[in-house]
Short mmCIF file of C-alpha atoms in Angstrom, two decimals:
data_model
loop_
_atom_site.label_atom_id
_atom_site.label_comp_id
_atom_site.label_asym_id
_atom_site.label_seq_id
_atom_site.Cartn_x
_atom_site.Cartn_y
_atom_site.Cartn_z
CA UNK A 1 6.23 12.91 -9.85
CA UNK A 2 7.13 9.39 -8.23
CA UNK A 3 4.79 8.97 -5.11
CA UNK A 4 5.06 5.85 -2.47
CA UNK A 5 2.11 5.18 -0.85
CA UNK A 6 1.67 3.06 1.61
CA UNK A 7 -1.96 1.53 2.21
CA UNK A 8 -2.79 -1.25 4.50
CA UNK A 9 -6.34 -1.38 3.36
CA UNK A 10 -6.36 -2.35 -0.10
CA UNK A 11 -7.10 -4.99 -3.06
CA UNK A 12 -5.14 -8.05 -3.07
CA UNK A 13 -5.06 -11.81 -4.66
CA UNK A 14 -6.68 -13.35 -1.98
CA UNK A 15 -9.20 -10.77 -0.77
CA UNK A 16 -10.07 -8.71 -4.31
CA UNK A 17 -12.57 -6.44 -2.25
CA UNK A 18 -10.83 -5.31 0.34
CA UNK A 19 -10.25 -1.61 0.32
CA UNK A 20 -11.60 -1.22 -3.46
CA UNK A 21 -12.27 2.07 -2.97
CA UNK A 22 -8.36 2.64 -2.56
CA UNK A 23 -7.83 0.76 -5.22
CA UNK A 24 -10.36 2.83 -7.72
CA UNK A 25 -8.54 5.98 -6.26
CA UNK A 26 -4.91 4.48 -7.24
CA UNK A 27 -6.17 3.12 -10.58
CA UNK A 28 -7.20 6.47 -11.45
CA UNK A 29 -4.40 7.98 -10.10
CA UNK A 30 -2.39 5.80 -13.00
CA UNK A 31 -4.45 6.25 -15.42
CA UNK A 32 -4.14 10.24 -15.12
CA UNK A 33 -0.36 9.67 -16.42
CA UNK A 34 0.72 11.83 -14.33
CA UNK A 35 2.05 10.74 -11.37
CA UNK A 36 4.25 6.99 -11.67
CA UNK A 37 3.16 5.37 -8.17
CA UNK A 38 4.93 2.78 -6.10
CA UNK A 39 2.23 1.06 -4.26
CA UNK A 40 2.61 -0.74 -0.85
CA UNK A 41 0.32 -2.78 0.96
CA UNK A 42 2.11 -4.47 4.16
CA UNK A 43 0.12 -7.51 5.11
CA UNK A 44 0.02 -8.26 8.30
CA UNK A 45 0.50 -11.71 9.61
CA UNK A 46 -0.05 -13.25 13.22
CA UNK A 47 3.05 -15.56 14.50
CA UNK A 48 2.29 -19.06 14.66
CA UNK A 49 -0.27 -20.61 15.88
CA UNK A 50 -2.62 -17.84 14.98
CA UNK A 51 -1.30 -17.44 11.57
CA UNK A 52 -2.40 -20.99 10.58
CA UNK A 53 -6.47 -20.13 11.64
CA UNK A 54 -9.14 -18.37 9.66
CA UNK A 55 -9.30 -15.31 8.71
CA UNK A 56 -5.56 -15.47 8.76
CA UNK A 57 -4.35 -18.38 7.01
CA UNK A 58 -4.67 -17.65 3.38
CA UNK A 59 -2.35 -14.62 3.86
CA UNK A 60 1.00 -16.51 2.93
CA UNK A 61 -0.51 -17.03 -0.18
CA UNK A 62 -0.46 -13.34 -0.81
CA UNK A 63 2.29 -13.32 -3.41
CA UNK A 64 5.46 -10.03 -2.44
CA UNK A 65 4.16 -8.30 -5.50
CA UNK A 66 1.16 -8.62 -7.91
CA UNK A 67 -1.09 -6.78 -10.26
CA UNK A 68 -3.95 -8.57 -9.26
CA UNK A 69 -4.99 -5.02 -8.25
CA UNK A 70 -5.02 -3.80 -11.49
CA UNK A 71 -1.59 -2.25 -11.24
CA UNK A 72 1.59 -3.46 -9.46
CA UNK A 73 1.28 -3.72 -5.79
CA UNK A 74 3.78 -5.04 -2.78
CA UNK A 75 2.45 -7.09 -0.14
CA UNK A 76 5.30 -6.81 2.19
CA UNK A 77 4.39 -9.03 5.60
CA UNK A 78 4.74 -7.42 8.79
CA UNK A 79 4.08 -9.30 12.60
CA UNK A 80 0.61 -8.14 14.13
CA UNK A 81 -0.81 -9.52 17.42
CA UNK A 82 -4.72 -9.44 16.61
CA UNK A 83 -7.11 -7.76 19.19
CA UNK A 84 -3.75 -6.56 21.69
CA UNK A 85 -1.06 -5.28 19.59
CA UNK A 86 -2.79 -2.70 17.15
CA UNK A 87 -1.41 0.52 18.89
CA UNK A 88 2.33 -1.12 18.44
CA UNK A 89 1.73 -1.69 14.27
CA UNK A 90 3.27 1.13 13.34
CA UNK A 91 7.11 0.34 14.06
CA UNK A 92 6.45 -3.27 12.61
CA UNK A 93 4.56 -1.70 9.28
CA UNK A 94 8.00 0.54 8.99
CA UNK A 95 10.43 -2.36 9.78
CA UNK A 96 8.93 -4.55 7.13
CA UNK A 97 8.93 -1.89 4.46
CA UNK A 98 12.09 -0.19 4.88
CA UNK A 99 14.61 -2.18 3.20
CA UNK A 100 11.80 -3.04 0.43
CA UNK A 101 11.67 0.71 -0.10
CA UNK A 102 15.16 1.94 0.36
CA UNK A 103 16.40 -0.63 -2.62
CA UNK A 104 13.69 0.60 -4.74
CA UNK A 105 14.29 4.82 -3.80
CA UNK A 106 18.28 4.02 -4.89
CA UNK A 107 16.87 2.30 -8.50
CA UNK A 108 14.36 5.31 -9.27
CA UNK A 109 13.86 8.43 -6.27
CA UNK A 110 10.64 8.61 -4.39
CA UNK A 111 9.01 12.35 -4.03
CA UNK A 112 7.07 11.74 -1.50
CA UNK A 113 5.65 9.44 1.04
CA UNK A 114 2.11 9.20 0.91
CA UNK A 115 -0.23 7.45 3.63
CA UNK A 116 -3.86 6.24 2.98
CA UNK A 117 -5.32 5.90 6.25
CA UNK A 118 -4.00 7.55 9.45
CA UNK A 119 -4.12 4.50 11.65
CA UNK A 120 -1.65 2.41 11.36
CA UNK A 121 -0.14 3.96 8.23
CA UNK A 122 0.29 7.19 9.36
CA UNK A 123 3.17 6.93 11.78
CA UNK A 124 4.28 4.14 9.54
CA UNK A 125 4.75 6.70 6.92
CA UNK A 126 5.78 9.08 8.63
CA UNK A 127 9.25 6.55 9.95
CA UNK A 128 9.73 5.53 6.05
CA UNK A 129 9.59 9.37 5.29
CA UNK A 130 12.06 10.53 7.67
CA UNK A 131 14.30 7.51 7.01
CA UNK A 132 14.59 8.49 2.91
CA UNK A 133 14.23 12.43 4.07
CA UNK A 134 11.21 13.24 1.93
CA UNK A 135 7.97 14.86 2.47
CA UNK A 136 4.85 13.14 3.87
CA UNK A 137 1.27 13.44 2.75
CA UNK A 138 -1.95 11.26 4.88
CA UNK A 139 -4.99 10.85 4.22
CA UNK A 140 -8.02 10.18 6.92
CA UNK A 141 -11.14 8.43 6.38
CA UNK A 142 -13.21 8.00 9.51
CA UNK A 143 -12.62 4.92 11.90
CA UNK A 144 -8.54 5.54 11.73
CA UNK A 145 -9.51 9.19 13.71
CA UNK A 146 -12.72 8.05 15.35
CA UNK A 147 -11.73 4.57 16.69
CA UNK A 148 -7.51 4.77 17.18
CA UNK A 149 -7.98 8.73 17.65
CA UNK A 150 -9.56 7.37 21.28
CA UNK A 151 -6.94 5.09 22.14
CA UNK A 152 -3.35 7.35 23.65
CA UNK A 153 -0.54 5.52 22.37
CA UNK A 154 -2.36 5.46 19.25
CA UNK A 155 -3.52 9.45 19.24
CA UNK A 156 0.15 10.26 20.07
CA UNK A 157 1.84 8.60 17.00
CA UNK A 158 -0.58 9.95 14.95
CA UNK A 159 -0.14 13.75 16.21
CA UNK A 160 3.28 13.12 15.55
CA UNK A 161 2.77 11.85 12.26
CA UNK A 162 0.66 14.58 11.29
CA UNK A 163 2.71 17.34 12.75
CA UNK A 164 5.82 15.83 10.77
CA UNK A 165 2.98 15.60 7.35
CA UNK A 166 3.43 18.52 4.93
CA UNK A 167 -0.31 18.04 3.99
CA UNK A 168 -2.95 16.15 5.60
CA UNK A 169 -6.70 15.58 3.86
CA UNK A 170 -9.87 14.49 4.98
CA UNK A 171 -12.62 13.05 3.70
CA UNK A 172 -15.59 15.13 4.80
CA UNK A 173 -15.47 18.63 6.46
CA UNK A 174 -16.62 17.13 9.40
CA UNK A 175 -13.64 14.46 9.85
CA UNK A 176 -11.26 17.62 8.92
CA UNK A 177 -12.93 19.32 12.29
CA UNK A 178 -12.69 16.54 13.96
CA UNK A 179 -8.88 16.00 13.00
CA UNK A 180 -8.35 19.73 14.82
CA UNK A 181 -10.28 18.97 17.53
CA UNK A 182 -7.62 15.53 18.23
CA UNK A 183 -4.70 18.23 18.05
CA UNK A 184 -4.22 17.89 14.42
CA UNK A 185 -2.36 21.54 11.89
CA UNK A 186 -5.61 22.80 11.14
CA UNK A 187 -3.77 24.67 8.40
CA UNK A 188 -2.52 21.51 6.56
CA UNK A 189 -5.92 19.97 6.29
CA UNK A 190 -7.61 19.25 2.74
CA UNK A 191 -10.74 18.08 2.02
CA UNK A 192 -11.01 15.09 -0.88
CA UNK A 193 -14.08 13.12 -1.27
CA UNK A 194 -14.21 10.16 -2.64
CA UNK A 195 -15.22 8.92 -6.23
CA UNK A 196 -17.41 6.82 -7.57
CA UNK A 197 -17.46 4.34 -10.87
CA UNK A 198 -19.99 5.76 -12.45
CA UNK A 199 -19.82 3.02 -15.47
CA UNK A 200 -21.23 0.51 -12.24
CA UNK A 201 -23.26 2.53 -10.45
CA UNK A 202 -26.35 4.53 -12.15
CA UNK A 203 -29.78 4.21 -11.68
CA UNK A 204 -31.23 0.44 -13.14
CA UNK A 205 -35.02 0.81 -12.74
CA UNK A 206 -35.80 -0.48 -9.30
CA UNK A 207 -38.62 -3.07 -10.37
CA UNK A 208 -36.58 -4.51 -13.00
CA UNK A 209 -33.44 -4.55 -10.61
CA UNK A 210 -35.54 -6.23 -8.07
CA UNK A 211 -37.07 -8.49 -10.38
CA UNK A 212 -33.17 -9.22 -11.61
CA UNK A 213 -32.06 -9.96 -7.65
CA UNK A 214 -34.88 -12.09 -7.11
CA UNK A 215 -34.27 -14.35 -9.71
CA UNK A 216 -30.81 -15.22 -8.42
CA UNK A 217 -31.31 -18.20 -6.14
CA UNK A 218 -27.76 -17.47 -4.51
CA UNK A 219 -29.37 -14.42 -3.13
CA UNK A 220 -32.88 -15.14 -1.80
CA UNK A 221 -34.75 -12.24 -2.36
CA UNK A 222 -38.21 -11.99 -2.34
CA UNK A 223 -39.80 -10.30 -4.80
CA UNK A 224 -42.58 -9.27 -1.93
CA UNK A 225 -42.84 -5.71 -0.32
CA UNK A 226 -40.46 -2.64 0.07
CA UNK A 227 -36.56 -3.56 0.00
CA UNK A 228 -34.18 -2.33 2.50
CA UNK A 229 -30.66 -2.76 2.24
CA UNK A 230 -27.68 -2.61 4.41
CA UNK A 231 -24.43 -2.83 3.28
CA UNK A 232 -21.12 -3.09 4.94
CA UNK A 233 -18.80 -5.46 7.36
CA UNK A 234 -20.87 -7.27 9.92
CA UNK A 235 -19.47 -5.60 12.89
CA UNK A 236 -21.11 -3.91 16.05
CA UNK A 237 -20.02 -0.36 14.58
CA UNK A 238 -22.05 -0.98 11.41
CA UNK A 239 -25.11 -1.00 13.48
CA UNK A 240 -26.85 -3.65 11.36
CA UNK A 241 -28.69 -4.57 14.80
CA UNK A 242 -30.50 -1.74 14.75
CA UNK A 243 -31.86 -2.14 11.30
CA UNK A 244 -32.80 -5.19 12.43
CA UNK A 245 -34.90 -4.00 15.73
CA UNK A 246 -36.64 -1.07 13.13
CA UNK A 247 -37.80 -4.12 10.36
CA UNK A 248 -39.96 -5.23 13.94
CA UNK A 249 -42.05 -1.80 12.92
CA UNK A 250 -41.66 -2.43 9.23
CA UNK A 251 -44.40 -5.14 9.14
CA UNK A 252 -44.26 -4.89 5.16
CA UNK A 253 -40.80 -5.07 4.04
CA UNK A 254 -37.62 -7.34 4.18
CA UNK A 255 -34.09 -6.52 4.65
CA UNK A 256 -31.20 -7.36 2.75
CA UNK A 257 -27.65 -7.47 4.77
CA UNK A 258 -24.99 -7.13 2.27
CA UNK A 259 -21.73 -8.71 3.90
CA UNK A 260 -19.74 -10.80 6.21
CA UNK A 261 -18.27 -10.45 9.59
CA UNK A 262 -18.44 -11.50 13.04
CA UNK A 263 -21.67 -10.28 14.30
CA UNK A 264 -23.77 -12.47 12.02
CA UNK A 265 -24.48 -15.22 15.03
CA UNK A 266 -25.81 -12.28 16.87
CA UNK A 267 -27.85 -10.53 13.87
CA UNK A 268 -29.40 -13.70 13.32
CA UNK A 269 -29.79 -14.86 16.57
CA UNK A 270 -31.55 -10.82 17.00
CA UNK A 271 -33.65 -11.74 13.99
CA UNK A 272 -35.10 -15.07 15.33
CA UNK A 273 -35.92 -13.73 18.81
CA UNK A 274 -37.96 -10.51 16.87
CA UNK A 275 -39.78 -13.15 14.66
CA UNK A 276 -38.19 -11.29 11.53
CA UNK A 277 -35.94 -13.81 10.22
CA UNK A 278 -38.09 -15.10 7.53
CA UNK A 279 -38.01 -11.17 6.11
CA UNK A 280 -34.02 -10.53 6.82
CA UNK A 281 -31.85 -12.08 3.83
CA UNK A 282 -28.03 -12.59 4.58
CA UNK A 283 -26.06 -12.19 0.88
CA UNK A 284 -22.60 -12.39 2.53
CA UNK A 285 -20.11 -10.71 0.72
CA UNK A 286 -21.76 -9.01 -2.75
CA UNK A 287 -18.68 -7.95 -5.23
CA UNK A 288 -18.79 -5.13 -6.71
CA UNK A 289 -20.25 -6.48 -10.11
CA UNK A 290 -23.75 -7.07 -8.22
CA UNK A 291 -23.76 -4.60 -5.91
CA UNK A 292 -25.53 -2.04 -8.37
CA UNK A 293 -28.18 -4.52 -8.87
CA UNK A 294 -28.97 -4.68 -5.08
CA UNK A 295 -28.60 -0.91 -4.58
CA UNK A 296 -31.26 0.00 -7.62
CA UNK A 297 -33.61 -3.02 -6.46
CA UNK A 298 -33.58 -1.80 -2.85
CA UNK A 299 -36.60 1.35 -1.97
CA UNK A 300 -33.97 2.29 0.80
CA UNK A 301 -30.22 1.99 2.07
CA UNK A 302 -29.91 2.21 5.78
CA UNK A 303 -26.37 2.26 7.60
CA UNK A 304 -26.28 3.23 11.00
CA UNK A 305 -22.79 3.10 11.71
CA UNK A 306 -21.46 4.69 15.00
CA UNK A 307 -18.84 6.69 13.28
CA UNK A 308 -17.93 7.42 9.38
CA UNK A 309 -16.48 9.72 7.74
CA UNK A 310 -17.99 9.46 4.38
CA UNK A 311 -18.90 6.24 3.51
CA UNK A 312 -18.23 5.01 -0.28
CA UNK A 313 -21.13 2.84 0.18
CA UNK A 314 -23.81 6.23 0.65
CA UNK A 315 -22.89 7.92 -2.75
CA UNK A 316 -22.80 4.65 -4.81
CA UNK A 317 -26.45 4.01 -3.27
CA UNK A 318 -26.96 7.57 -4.29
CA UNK A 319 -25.78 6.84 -7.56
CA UNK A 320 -28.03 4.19 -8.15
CA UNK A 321 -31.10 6.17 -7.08
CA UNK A 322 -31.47 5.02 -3.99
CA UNK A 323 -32.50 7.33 -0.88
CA UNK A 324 -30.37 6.89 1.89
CA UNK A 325 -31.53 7.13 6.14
CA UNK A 326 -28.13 7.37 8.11
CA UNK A 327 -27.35 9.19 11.31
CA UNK A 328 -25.24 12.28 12.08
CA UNK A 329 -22.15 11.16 11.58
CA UNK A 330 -19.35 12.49 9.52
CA UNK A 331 -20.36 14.27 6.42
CA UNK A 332 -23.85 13.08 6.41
CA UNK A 333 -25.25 16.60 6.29
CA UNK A 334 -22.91 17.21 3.46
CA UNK A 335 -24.41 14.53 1.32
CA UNK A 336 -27.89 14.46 2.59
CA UNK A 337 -29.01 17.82 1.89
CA UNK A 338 -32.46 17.60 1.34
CA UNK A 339 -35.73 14.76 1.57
CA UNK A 340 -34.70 13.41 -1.96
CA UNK A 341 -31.41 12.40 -0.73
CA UNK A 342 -33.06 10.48 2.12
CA UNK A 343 -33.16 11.16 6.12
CA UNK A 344 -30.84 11.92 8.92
CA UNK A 345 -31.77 9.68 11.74
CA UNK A 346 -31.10 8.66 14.87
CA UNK A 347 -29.38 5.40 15.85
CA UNK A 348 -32.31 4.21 17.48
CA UNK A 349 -34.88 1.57 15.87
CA UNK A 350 -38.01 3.87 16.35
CA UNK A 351 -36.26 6.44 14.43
CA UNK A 352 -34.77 4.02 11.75
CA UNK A 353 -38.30 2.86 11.34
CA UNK A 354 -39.50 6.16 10.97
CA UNK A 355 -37.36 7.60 8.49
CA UNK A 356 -38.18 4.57 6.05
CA UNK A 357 -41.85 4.77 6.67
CA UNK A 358 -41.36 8.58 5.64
CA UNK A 359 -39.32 7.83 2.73
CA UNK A 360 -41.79 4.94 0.90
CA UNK A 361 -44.69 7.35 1.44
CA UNK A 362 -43.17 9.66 -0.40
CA UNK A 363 -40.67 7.77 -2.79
CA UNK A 364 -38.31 10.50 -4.80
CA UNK A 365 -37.37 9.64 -8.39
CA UNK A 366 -34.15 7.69 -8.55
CA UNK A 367 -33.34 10.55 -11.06
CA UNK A 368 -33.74 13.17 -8.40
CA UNK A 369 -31.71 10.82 -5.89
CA UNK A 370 -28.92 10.34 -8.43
CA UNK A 371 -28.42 14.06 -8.57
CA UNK A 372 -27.09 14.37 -5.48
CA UNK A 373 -23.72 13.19 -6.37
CA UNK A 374 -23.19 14.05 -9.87
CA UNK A 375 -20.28 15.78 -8.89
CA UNK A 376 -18.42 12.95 -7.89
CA UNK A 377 -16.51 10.21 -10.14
CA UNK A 378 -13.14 8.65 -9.22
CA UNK A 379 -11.63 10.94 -12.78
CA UNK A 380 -12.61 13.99 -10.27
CA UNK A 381 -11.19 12.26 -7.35
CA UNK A 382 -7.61 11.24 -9.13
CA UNK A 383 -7.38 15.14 -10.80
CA UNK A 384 -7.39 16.19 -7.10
CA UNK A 385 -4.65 14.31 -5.01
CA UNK A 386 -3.04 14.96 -7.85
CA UNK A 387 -3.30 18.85 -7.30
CA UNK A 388 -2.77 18.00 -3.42
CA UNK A 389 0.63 15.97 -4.05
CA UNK A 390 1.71 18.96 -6.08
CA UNK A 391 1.02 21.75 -4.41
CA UNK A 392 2.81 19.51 -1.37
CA UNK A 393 5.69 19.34 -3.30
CA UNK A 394 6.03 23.04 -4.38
CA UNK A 395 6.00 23.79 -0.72
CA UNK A 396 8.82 21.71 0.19
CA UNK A 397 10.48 23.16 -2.15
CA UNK A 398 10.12 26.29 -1.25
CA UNK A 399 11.09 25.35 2.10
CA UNK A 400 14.00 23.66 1.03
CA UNK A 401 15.04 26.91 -0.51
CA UNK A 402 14.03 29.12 2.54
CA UNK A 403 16.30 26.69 4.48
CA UNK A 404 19.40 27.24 1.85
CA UNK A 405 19.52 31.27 2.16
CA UNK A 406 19.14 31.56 6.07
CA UNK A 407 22.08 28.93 6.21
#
């Protein structure tokens, strides 16, 4: 089985973190020896003068292909306009990969064209599979439906897209109802949750995690009072604000923001006008080696993100034994399922504030936390796109020869 997928989000030589979870799930995928993969990243780069100002101008260095990754990946460029020409991506994404992908379908034949977000990769996809006359597969992970799924031009390609897709998946029950409710074949919709490294993440005992954390001067955590931590992209949607606002009614404990982005003027700006700032600790961007040690030193992980659909970042706290408070969103109720998992909350700082309070009163075991997602490692995760792509591929064949007899 020879799959293309095409992923926007994912690993690469100059930013090693970004999509890892994509890259886990591919790495997996490979190491399953089942399936040979063709990965594809398209990179996209703003025409000059953008192109030459941060965040943008280490992408030329971004070799065409690399196994920086931990398999071979192409970094085709494509032309974006940042902040204006998002809903227009699509066509540019397919442009860029098409002649990349048509030499390499005439040296060994593609199966199938697989997508790993909806938003732009999706339509893009869906262009690439029509133009080599294969199946489509795409997956959907939470901001491509609940951010572009808002925006028409955006909504349309992607109804197209998935209307074309032989199989669509989700990952959450409640992103696959919201997929339906945007138009979307509810018959063609999978569920696949995500995996986890469990090697990485497993329960560390908090005080000697904390004590670990502390000791790093890079980081600049006290050793003082209960540890909250939030993890994630500095960016309104995050809701790191909030957190923030709830520490105000947290008079004991300090907060650790685990990330980078453009809201950190603002959070710390928010944190000096609360008189918290002394207690809120900014790591910027933790890789993926540390991260367990933050997760197992912190008493709670609080993310209250406007929209997910289920967030790698809640089961790896999980994993580590750490109670999570996170709002409604997604497939929250389908990972917090009872008091030792943590709290539902709302996105307000009174009920943020709450929630912790509730949860260091009554502090679960990090063994009983950890149970919650047992079932899910990134060997469970590869064994079942593998099924999907499969069981995609016996229906188009099927179809195929449905299409021969009536002719």
């Amino acid at each position: 089985m020879h799959i293309l997928s095409i992923a926007t989000l994912f690993p690469n030589p100059v930013k090693p973190s970004f999509g890892v979870f994509v890259g886990n799930q591919m790495r997996a995928v490979v190491a399953s020896g089942e399936v040979q993969l063709t990965m594809v990243s398209p990179v996209g780069v703003p025409p000059w003068p953008l192109s030459l100002r941060e965040p943008y101008v280490r992408l030329k260095d971004i070799p065409e292909v690399s196994d920086a990754a931990g398999l071979c990946v192409h970094y085709p460029k494509f032309t974006t306009y940042p902040k204006v020409g998002g809903d227009t991506n699509p066509a540019r994404i397919a442009r860029a990969v098409l002649p990349l992908v048509r030499r390499l379908h005439a040296e060994r034949p593609f199966d199938l064209v697989d997508a790993q977000f909806f938003f732009p990769d999706g339509p893009a996809a869906a262009i690439i599979a029509r133009e080599l006359g294969l199946p489509l597969t795409i997956k959907s992970r939470g901001a491509d439906i609940h951010f572009w799924g808002q925006r028409p031009r955006a909504l349309d390609q992607m109804r197209r897209a998935a209307n074309q897709a032989t199989g669509l998946l989700a990952v959450s029950r409640a992103l696959r109802e919201d997929m339906i409710a945007l138009g979307m074949p509810a018959d063609r919709i999978e569920i696949h949750y995500t995996g986890l490294d469990r090697e990485k993440f497993h329960p560390i005992e908090r005080g000697a995690a904390r004590a670990l954390v502390s000791a790093m001067p890079n980081l600049q955590i006290s050793d003082e009072g209960p540890l909250v931590v939030t993890p994630g992209a500095l960016i309104p949607r995050k809701g790191q604000g909030l957190v923030i606002e709830a520490l105000a009614r947290l008079p004991d404990a300090r907060l650790a923001l685990a990330g980078t982005g453009e809201d950190e003027a603002r959070l710390k700006a928010l944190a000096r006008r609360l008189g918290v700032e002394e207690r809120v600790h900014f790591l910027g961007l933790i890789d993926h080696e540390l991260l367990p040690h933050v997760l197992c030193a912190a008493d709670v992980l609080v993310l209250p993100s406007a929209s997910e659909g289920l967030a790698n970042v809640w089961i790896e706290g999980l994993a580590c034994g750490t109670p999570i408070v996170i709002p409604d969103i997604g497939g929250a109720r389908e990972i917090v399922s009872d008091e030792n998992a943590g709290r539902i909350a709302a996105r307000t700082p009174e009920a943020i504030a709450s929630a912790v309070n509730d949860i260091l009163a009554r502090p679960p075991s990090q063994a009983d936390v950890a149970e919650h997602v047992s079932r899910f490692s990134w060997g469970v995760n590869a064994h079942n796109i593998v099924r999907f792509w499969k069981g995609v591929l016996g229906q188009a064949d099927t179809l195929a020869v449905d299409e021969a007899r009536s002719a």
